[in-house]
PDB file of C-alpha atoms in Angstrom:
ATOM      1  CA  UNK U   1      34.905  -7.712 -15.014  1.00 47.00           C
ATOM      2  CA  UNK U   2      33.476  -7.926 -18.425  1.00 46.00           C
ATOM      3  CA  UNK U   3      29.817  -7.361 -17.618  1.00 53.00           C
ATOM      4  CA  UNK U   4      27.980  -3.943 -18.554  1.00 53.00           C
ATOM      5  CA  UNK U   5      30.679  -3.239 -21.624  1.00 52.00           C
ATOM      6  CA  UNK U   6      28.331  -1.323 -23.694  1.00 57.00           C
ATOM      7  CA  UNK U   7      27.450   1.154 -20.726  1.00 79.00           C
ATOM      8  CA  UNK U   8      31.515   2.284 -21.279  1.00 83.00           C
ATOM      9  CA  UNK U   9      31.493   5.184 -23.148  1.00 89.00           C
ATOM     10  CA  UNK U  10      34.215   5.360 -26.112  1.00 86.00           C
ATOM     11  CA  UNK U  11      37.264   7.342 -24.282  1.00 93.00           C
ATOM     12  CA  UNK U  12      38.857   8.584 -26.690  1.00 95.00           C
ATOM     13  CA  UNK U  13      43.313   7.729 -27.531  1.00 95.00           C
ATOM     14  CA  UNK U  14      43.596  11.836 -26.814  1.00 96.00           C
ATOM     15  CA  UNK U  15      42.490  10.857 -23.333  1.00 97.00           C
ATOM     16  CA  UNK U  16      45.144   8.605 -22.606  1.00 97.00           C
ATOM     17  CA  UNK U  17      47.639  10.517 -20.235  1.00 97.00           C
ATOM     18  CA  UNK U  18      44.310  11.440 -18.342  1.00 98.00           C
ATOM     19  CA  UNK U  19      43.413   8.143 -17.767  1.00 97.00           C
ATOM     20  CA  UNK U  20      46.762   6.679 -16.894  1.00 98.00           C
ATOM     21  CA  UNK U  21      46.986   9.523 -14.277  1.00 98.00           C
ATOM     22  CA  UNK U  22      43.693   8.138 -13.026  1.00 98.00           C
ATOM     23  CA  UNK U  23      45.015   4.557 -12.622  1.00 98.00           C
ATOM     24  CA  UNK U  24      48.383   5.945 -11.267  1.00 98.00           C
ATOM     25  CA  UNK U  25      46.396   7.914  -8.769  1.00 98.00           C
ATOM     26  CA  UNK U  26      43.858   5.106  -7.789  1.00 98.00           C
ATOM     27  CA  UNK U  27      46.539   2.097  -7.409  1.00 99.00           C
ATOM     28  CA  UNK U  28      48.504   4.653  -4.680  1.00 99.00           C
ATOM     29  CA  UNK U  29      45.816   5.481  -3.210  1.00 99.00           C
ATOM     30  CA  UNK U  30      45.039   1.722  -2.706  1.00 99.00           C
ATOM     31  CA  UNK U  31      48.059   0.773  -1.845  1.00 99.00           C
ATOM     32  CA  UNK U  32      48.188   3.555   0.783  1.00 99.00           C
ATOM     33  CA  UNK U  33      44.556   2.270   2.410  1.00 98.00           C
ATOM     34  CA  UNK U  34      45.913  -1.507   2.370  1.00 99.00           C
ATOM     35  CA  UNK U  35      48.949  -0.004   4.465  1.00 98.00           C
ATOM     36  CA  UNK U  36      47.000   1.948   6.675  1.00 97.00           C
ATOM     37  CA  UNK U  37      44.622  -1.271   7.386  1.00 97.00           C
ATOM     38  CA  UNK U  38      47.347  -3.414   7.450  1.00 97.00           C
ATOM     39  CA  UNK U  39      48.890  -1.152  10.654  1.00 96.00           C
ATOM     40  CA  UNK U  40      45.580  -2.001  12.502  1.00 95.00           C
ATOM     41  CA  UNK U  41      46.441  -5.886  11.571  1.00 92.00           C
ATOM     42  CA  UNK U  42      47.354  -5.949  15.788  1.00 88.00           C
ATOM     43  CA  UNK U  43      44.435  -3.690  16.917  1.00 89.00           C
ATOM     44  CA  UNK U  44      41.089  -3.744  14.810  1.00 90.00           C
ATOM     45  CA  UNK U  45      39.818  -2.421  18.150  1.00 85.00           C
ATOM     46  CA  UNK U  46      41.257   1.426  16.919  1.00 90.00           C
ATOM     47  CA  UNK U  47      38.731   1.488  14.421  1.00 92.00           C
ATOM     48  CA  UNK U  48      34.557   1.563  13.951  1.00 92.00           C
ATOM     49  CA  UNK U  49      31.991  -0.468  12.048  1.00 92.00           C
ATOM     50  CA  UNK U  50      31.200   2.594  10.153  1.00 94.00           C
ATOM     51  CA  UNK U  51      34.736   3.053   9.198  1.00 96.00           C
ATOM     52  CA  UNK U  52      35.111  -0.631   7.657  1.00 96.00           C
ATOM     53  CA  UNK U  53      31.881  -0.362   6.613  1.00 96.00           C
ATOM     54  CA  UNK U  54      33.336   3.020   4.499  1.00 98.00           C
ATOM     55  CA  UNK U  55      36.191   1.262   3.616  1.00 98.00           C
ATOM     56  CA  UNK U  56      34.050  -1.799   1.974  1.00 98.00           C
ATOM     57  CA  UNK U  57      31.792   0.639   0.237  1.00 98.00           C
ATOM     58  CA  UNK U  58      34.489   2.589  -1.352  1.00 98.00           C
ATOM     59  CA  UNK U  59      36.500  -0.152  -2.621  1.00 98.00           C
ATOM     60  CA  UNK U  60      33.741  -2.564  -3.450  1.00 98.00           C
ATOM     61  CA  UNK U  61      32.205   0.156  -5.518  1.00 98.00           C
ATOM     62  CA  UNK U  62      36.030   0.412  -7.231  1.00 98.00           C
ATOM     63  CA  UNK U  63      36.092  -2.930  -7.760  1.00 97.00           C
ATOM     64  CA  UNK U  64      33.254  -2.138  -9.737  1.00 94.00           C
ATOM     65  CA  UNK U  65      34.009  -0.053 -11.707  1.00 94.00           C
ATOM     66  CA  UNK U  66      37.169  -1.291 -13.016  1.00 97.00           C
ATOM     67  CA  UNK U  67      35.991  -3.040 -15.570  1.00 96.00           C
ATOM     68  CA  UNK U  68      35.785   0.270 -17.557  1.00 95.00           C
ATOM     69  CA  UNK U  69      39.365   0.848 -17.688  1.00 97.00           C
ATOM     70  CA  UNK U  70      39.895  -2.965 -18.717  1.00 97.00           C
ATOM     71  CA  UNK U  71      37.383  -2.174 -21.821  1.00 96.00           C
ATOM     72  CA  UNK U  72      39.012   1.261 -22.214  1.00 96.00           C
ATOM     73  CA  UNK U  73      42.409  -0.874 -22.919  1.00 98.00           C
ATOM     74  CA  UNK U  74      40.824  -2.866 -25.015  1.00 97.00           C
ATOM     75  CA  UNK U  75      38.781  -0.470 -27.312  1.00 96.00           C
ATOM     76  CA  UNK U  76      43.018   1.185 -27.435  1.00 98.00           C
ATOM     77  CA  UNK U  77      44.788  -1.705 -28.032  1.00 97.00           C
ATOM     78  CA  UNK U  78      42.690  -3.019 -31.442  1.00 96.00           C
ATOM     79  CA  UNK U  79      43.667   0.895 -32.737  1.00 96.00           C
ATOM     80  CA  UNK U  80      47.059   1.512 -34.319  1.00 97.00           C
ATOM     81  CA  UNK U  81      49.428   3.049 -32.270  1.00 97.00           C
ATOM     82  CA  UNK U  82      52.460   3.703 -31.932  1.00 98.00           C
ATOM     83  CA  UNK U  83      54.960   1.854 -30.153  1.00 98.00           C
ATOM     84  CA  UNK U  84      55.000   4.709 -27.257  1.00 97.00           C
ATOM     85  CA  UNK U  85      51.520   4.531 -27.355  1.00 98.00           C
ATOM     86  CA  UNK U  86      51.141   0.943 -26.962  1.00 98.00           C
ATOM     87  CA  UNK U  87      53.717   0.752 -24.195  1.00 98.00           C
ATOM     88  CA  UNK U  88      51.836   2.759 -22.061  1.00 98.00           C
ATOM     89  CA  UNK U  89      48.704   0.539 -22.653  1.00 98.00           C
ATOM     90  CA  UNK U  90      50.417  -2.139 -21.972  1.00 98.00           C
ATOM     91  CA  UNK U  91      51.555  -0.275 -18.651  1.00 98.00           C
ATOM     92  CA  UNK U  92      48.455   0.650 -17.697  1.00 98.00           C
ATOM     93  CA  UNK U  93      47.482  -3.035 -18.003  1.00 98.00           C
ATOM     94  CA  UNK U  94      49.928  -3.635 -15.360  1.00 99.00           C
ATOM     95  CA  UNK U  95      48.797  -1.276 -13.330  1.00 99.00           C
ATOM     96  CA  UNK U  96      45.525  -2.107 -13.485  1.00 99.00           C
ATOM     97  CA  UNK U  97      46.321  -6.023 -12.886  1.00 99.00           C
ATOM     98  CA  UNK U  98      47.562  -4.198  -9.474  1.00 99.00           C
ATOM     99  CA  UNK U  99      44.838  -2.394  -8.835  1.00 99.00           C
ATOM    100  CA  UNK U 100      42.553  -5.505  -8.658  1.00 99.00           C
ATOM    101  CA  UNK U 101      44.777  -7.136  -6.679  1.00 99.00           C
ATOM    102  CA  UNK U 102      45.273  -4.683  -4.285  1.00 99.00           C
ATOM    103  CA  UNK U 103      41.603  -3.383  -4.415  1.00 99.00           C
ATOM    104  CA  UNK U 104      40.351  -7.314  -3.308  1.00 99.00           C
ATOM    105  CA  UNK U 105      43.309  -7.449  -0.701  1.00 99.00           C
ATOM    106  CA  UNK U 106      41.564  -3.894   0.952  1.00 99.00           C
ATOM    107  CA  UNK U 107      38.331  -5.958   0.694  1.00 99.00           C
ATOM    108  CA  UNK U 108      39.962  -9.109   2.136  1.00 98.00           C
ATOM    109  CA  UNK U 109      41.220  -7.139   5.181  1.00 98.00           C
ATOM    110  CA  UNK U 110      38.314  -5.016   5.946  1.00 97.00           C
ATOM    111  CA  UNK U 111      36.473  -8.405   6.561  1.00 96.00           C
ATOM    112  CA  UNK U 112      39.358  -9.118   8.426  1.00 94.00           C
ATOM    113  CA  UNK U 113      39.287  -6.429  10.288  1.00 94.00           C
ATOM    114  CA  UNK U 114      35.264  -6.071  10.919  1.00 92.00           C
ATOM    115  CA  UNK U 115      35.484  -8.727  13.056  1.00 88.00           C
ATOM    116  CA  UNK U 116      37.558  -6.793  15.936  1.00 83.00           C
ATOM    117  CA  UNK U 117      36.151  -3.283  15.856  1.00 86.00           C
ATOM    118  CA  UNK U 118      35.771  -1.311  18.888  1.00 81.00           C
ATOM    119  CA  UNK U 119      31.964  -1.575  18.208  1.00 76.00           C
ATOM    120  CA  UNK U 120      32.494  -5.649  18.556  1.00 70.00           C
ATOM    121  CA  UNK U 121      34.650  -5.618  21.956  1.00 69.00           C
ATOM    122  CA  UNK U 122      31.978  -3.337  23.370  1.00 76.00           C
ATOM    123  CA  UNK U 123      30.031  -5.720  23.100  1.00 76.00           C
ATOM    124  CA  UNK U 124      31.447  -8.557  24.025  1.00 67.00           C
ATOM    125  CA  UNK U 125      31.756 -10.138  27.638  1.00 78.00           C
ATOM    126  CA  UNK U 126      35.265 -10.209  29.375  1.00 75.00           C
ATOM    127  CA  UNK U 127      35.441 -13.963  28.859  1.00 81.00           C
ATOM    128  CA  UNK U 128      35.188 -13.218  25.351  1.00 75.00           C
ATOM    129  CA  UNK U 129      37.163  -9.990  25.510  1.00 69.00           C
ATOM    130  CA  UNK U 130      40.107 -12.436  27.336  1.00 76.00           C
ATOM    131  CA  UNK U 131      39.886 -14.872  24.856  1.00 77.00           C
ATOM    132  CA  UNK U 132      40.821 -12.257  22.090  1.00 69.00           C
ATOM    133  CA  UNK U 133      43.128 -10.814  23.229  1.00 70.00           C
ATOM    134  CA  UNK U 134      44.866 -14.238  24.169  1.00 75.00           C
ATOM    135  CA  UNK U 135      44.328 -15.432  20.528  1.00 74.00           C
ATOM    136  CA  UNK U 136      45.967 -12.369  19.296  1.00 68.00           C
ATOM    137  CA  UNK U 137      49.041 -12.965  21.383  1.00 67.00           C
ATOM    138  CA  UNK U 138      49.452 -16.639  20.489  1.00 65.00           C
ATOM    139  CA  UNK U 139      49.790 -15.175  17.037  1.00 64.00           C
ATOM    140  CA  UNK U 140      52.280 -13.121  17.460  1.00 58.00           C
TER     141      UNK U 140
END
C-alpha cells in the first residue's frame, strides 16, 4: 500500500472530519457488499459475469487507493496533535485496517463466486451441472 506516495495530495488536518466520514462510509459499504456476496455463496448462479466483473473492478480500484488514506494518516501523526486529534487518527487507522481486510475479503469472495455464475452454469453440460449441485450439497 505504499506505492505512489509522492502523488498523494496533502490533505489539511482541518479536513479530518471529512476523511473520517469517508472512511466510515467506505467501510460500511464494503461490509454491506461482503454480506451481500456471502448470501450468494450457496447460490452463485443468481449472479452473472457482469456483476462479478463490476464488483472486482470497484473493489480493486478501492484497494488501489487505500494507500492515500495511509499516507494522510501518517502525515497527520507526524504533526503535533491534541489528544482528541490523536485519538481520531488512531480510530481512523483501525478503520483503515478493517477496510483493507474487508476489501480483500470481497475480492476473494468475488473470485470464488465467479466460478458458479449463471453464465458458467448455462455453459455447462447436464453432467457438469449435476456434479456442481452434488458438490454444493456435500459442503452443507
